[in-house]
Short mmCIF file of C-alpha atoms in Angstrom, two decimals:
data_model
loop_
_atom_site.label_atom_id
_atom_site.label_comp_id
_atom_site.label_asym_id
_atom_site.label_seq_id
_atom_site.Cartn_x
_atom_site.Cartn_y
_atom_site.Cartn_z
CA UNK A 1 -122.54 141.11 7.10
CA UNK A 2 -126.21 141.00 8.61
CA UNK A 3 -126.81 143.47 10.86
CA UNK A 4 -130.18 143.13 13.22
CA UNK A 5 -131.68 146.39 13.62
CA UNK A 6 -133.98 145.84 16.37
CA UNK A 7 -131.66 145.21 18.62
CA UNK A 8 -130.38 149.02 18.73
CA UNK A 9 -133.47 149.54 21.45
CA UNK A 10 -131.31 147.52 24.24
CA UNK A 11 -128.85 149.38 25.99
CA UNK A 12 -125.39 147.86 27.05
CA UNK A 13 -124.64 148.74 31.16
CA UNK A 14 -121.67 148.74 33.23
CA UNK A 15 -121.11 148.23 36.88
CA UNK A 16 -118.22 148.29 39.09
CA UNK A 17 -119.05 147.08 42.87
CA UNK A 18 -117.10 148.25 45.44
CA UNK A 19 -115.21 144.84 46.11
CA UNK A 20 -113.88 145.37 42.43
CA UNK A 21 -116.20 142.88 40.91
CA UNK A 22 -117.27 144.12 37.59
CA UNK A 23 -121.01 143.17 35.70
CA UNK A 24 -122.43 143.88 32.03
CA UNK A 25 -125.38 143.54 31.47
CA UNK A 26 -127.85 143.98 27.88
CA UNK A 27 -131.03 144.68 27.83
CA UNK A 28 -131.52 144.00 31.31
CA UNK A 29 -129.93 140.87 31.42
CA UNK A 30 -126.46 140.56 31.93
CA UNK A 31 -124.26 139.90 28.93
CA UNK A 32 -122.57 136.93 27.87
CA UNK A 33 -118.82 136.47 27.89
CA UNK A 34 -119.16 134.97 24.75
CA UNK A 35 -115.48 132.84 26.16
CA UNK A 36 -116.46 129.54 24.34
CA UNK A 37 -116.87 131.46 20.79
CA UNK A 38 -113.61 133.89 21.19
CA UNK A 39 -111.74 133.91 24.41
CA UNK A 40 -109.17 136.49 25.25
CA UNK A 41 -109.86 137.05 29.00
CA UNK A 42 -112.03 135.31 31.45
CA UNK A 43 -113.79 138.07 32.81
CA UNK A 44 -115.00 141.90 31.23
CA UNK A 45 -112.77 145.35 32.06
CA UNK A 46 -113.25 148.52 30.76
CA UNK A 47 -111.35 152.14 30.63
CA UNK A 48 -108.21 150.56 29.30
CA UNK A 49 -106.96 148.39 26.53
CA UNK A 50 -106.22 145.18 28.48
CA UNK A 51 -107.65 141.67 27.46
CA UNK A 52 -110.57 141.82 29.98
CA UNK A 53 -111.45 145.41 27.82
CA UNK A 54 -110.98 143.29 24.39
CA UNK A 55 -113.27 140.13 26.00
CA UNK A 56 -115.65 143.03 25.99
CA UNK A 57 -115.10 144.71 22.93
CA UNK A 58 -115.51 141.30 21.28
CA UNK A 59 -119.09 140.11 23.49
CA UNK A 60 -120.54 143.87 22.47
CA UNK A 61 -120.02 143.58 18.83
CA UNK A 62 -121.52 140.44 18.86
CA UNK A 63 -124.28 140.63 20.42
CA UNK A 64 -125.21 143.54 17.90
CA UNK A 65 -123.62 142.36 15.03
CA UNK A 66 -121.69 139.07 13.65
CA UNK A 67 -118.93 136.93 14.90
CA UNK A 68 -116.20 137.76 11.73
CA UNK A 69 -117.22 141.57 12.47
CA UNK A 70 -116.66 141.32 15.40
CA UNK A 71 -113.20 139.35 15.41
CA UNK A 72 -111.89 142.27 12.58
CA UNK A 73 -112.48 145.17 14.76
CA UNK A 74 -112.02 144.17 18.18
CA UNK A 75 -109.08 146.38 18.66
CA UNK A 76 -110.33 148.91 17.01
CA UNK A 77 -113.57 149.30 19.14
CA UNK A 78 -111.64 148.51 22.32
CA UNK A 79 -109.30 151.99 21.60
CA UNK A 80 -112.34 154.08 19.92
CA UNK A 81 -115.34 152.70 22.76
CA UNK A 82 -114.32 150.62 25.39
CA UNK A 83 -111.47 152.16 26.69
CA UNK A 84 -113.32 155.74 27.40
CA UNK A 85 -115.77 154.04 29.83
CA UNK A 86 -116.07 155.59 33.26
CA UNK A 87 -114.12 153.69 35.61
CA UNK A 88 -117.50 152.54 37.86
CA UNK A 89 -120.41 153.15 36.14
CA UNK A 90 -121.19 153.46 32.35
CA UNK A 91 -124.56 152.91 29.50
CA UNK A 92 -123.95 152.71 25.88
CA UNK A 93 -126.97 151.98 23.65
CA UNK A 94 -127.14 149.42 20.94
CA UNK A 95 -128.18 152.02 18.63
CA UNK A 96 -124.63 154.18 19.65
CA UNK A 97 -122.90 150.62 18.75
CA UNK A 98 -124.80 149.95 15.58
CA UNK A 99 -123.98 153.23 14.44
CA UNK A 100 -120.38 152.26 15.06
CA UNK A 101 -120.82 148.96 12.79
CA UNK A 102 -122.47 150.97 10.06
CA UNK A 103 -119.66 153.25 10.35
CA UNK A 104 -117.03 150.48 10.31
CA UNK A 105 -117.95 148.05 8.33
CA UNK A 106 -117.32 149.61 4.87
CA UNK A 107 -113.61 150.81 5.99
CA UNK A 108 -111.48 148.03 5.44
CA UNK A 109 -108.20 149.58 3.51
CA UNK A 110 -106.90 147.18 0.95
CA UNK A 111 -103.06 146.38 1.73
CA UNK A 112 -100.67 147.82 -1.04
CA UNK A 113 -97.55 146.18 0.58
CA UNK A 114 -95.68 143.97 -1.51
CA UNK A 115 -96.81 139.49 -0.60
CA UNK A 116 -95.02 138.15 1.75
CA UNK A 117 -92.02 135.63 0.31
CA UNK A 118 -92.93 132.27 0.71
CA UNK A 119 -90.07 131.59 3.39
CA UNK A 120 -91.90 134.31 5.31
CA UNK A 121 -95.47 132.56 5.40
CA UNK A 122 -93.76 129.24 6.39
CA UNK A 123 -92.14 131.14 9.54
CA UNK A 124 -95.52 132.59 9.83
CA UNK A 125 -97.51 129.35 9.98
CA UNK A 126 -94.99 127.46 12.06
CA UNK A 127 -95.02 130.20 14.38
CA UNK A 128 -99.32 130.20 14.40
CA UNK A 129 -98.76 126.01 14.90
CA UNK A 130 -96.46 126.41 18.08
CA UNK A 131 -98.88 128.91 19.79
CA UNK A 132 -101.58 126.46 19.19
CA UNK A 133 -99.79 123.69 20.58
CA UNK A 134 -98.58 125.59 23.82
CA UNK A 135 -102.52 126.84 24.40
CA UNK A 136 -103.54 123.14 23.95
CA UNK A 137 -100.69 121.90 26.20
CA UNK A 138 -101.89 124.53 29.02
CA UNK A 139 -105.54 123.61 28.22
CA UNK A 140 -104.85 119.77 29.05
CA UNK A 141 -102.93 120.70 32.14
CA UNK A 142 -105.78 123.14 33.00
CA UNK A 143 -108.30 120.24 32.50
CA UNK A 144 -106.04 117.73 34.78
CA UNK A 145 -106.05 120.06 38.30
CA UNK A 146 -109.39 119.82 39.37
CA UNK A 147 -110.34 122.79 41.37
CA UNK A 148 -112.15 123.08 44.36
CA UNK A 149 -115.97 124.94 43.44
CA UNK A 150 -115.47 127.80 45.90
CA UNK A 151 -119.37 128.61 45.53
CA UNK A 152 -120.44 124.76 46.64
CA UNK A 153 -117.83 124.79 49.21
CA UNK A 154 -118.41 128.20 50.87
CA UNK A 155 -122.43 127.45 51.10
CA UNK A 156 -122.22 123.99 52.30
CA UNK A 157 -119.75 125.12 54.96
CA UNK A 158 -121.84 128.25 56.03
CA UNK A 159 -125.33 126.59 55.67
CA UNK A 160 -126.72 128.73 53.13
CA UNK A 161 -128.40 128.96 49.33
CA UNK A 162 -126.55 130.81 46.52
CA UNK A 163 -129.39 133.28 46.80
CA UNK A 164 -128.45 133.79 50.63
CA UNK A 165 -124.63 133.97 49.25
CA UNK A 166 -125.86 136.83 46.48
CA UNK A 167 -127.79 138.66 49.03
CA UNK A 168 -124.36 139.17 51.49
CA UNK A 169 -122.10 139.87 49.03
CA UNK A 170 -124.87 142.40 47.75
CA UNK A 171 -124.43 140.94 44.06
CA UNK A 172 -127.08 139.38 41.53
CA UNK A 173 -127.69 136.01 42.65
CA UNK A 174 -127.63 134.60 38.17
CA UNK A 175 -123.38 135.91 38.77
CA UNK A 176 -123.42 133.86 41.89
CA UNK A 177 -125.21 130.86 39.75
CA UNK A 178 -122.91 131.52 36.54
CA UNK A 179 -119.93 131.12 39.41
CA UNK A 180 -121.02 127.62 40.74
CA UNK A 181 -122.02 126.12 37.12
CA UNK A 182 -118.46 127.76 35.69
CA UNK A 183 -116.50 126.84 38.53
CA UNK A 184 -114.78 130.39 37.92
CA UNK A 185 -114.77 133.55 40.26
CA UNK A 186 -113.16 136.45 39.99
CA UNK A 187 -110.31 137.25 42.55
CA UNK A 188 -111.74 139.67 44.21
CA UNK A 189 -115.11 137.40 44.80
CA UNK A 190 -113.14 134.84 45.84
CA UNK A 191 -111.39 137.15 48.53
CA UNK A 192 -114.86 138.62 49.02
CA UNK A 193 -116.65 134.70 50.27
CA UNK A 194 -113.23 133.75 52.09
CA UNK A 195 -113.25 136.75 54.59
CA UNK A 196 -117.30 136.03 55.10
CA UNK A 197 -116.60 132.88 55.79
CA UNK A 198 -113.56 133.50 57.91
CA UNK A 199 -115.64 135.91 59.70
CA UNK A 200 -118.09 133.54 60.58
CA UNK A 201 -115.62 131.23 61.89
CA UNK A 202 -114.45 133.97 64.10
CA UNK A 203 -118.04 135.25 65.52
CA UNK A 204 -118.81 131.39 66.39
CA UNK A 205 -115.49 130.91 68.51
CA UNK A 206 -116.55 134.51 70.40
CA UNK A 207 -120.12 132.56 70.87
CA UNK A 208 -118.38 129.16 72.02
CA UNK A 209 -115.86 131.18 74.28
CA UNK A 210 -118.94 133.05 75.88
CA UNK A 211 -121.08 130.15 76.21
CA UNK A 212 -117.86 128.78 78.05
CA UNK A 213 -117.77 131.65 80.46
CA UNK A 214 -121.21 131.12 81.25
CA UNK A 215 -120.59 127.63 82.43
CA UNK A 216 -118.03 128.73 84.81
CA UNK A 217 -119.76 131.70 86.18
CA UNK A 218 -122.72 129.01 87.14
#
């Protein structure tokens, strides 16, 4: 395993907005999801074990070290690390998570258990090929609904840039960017850009109904 030690001088940040919406960023930047290498969850949590924590777990590790290190010990590093992050707001440095590796990557315990009986390993493998086939059957039904890009949809209909869009939901405008190319939001964004926009529907019918007023007063 290759380890790059200049990346320990970055520093791995977490950020929980008040709307729920979570962002990780390294090094300033915010951190990959790393979804089309390993995915697990389509999104980053943290403070518990979940998938979302283990999406993380995996996009940490690699960044700092390599993807097979990173696949062994995602569990592990989700229990030990990710799971003791404060709820809202947390830093971790890539030296703290190099020091992990180094740590880590020297402990794997060679099995003394008995092999498995051949009878065993073919349940095993046609077990591994039915999960593949029922994550490629949901993939091509995935691919076949087309969804709406809630992003595109909410800014043409309000008259505004993604940056404008960023700016009222108070959020980085790249997230709002990474959104629209993705065509993925979080739940809570999505809630977040539906009450905006039903809020704007409601201010213009107040306008309309006083403008209406008007007329009748003159």
């Amino acid at each position: 395993m290759i380890v790059t030690v200049n990346k320990n001088h970055h520093a791995f940040k977490g950020h929980k907005t008040l709307l729920g919406a979570k962002y990780v960023t390294y090094g300033e930047l915010e951190l990959p999801l790393r979804y089309d290498i390993f995915a697990l969850y389509n999104g980053f949590d943290w403070g518990n074990t979940t998938l979302g924590a283990q999406q993380l777990a995996f996009s940490i590790l690699y960044q700092v070290a390599d993807e097979e290190f990173a696949r062994d010990n995602i569990l592990k590093f989700t229990q030990e690390i990710v799971s003791t992050f404060n709820n809202r707001d947390w830093v971790i440095t890539g030296f703290d998570v190099l020091k992990w590796i180094t740590q880590n990557k020297e402990t794997k315990v060679i099995s003394k258990e008995k092999p498995l009986k051949e009878e065993t390993l073919i349940k095993e493998e046609k077990k591994k090929d039915d999960n593949e086939l029922v994550l490629k059957h949901v993939s091509v039904k995935q691919e076949k609904k087309q969804k709406s890009n809630v992003v595109k949809s909410a800014c043409e209909e309000l008259g505004i840039t993604q940056k404008e869009l960023a700016g009222i939901l108070q959020i980085p405008e790249g997230t709002v960017s990474s959104w629209a190319v993705k065509n993925e939001i979080p739940r809570l964004g999505k809630k977040a850009i539906e009450f905006y926009t039903q809020n704007q529907k409601n201010q213009k019918v107040i306008e309309n109904y006083k403008n209406f007023v008007k007329l009748l007063d003159n």
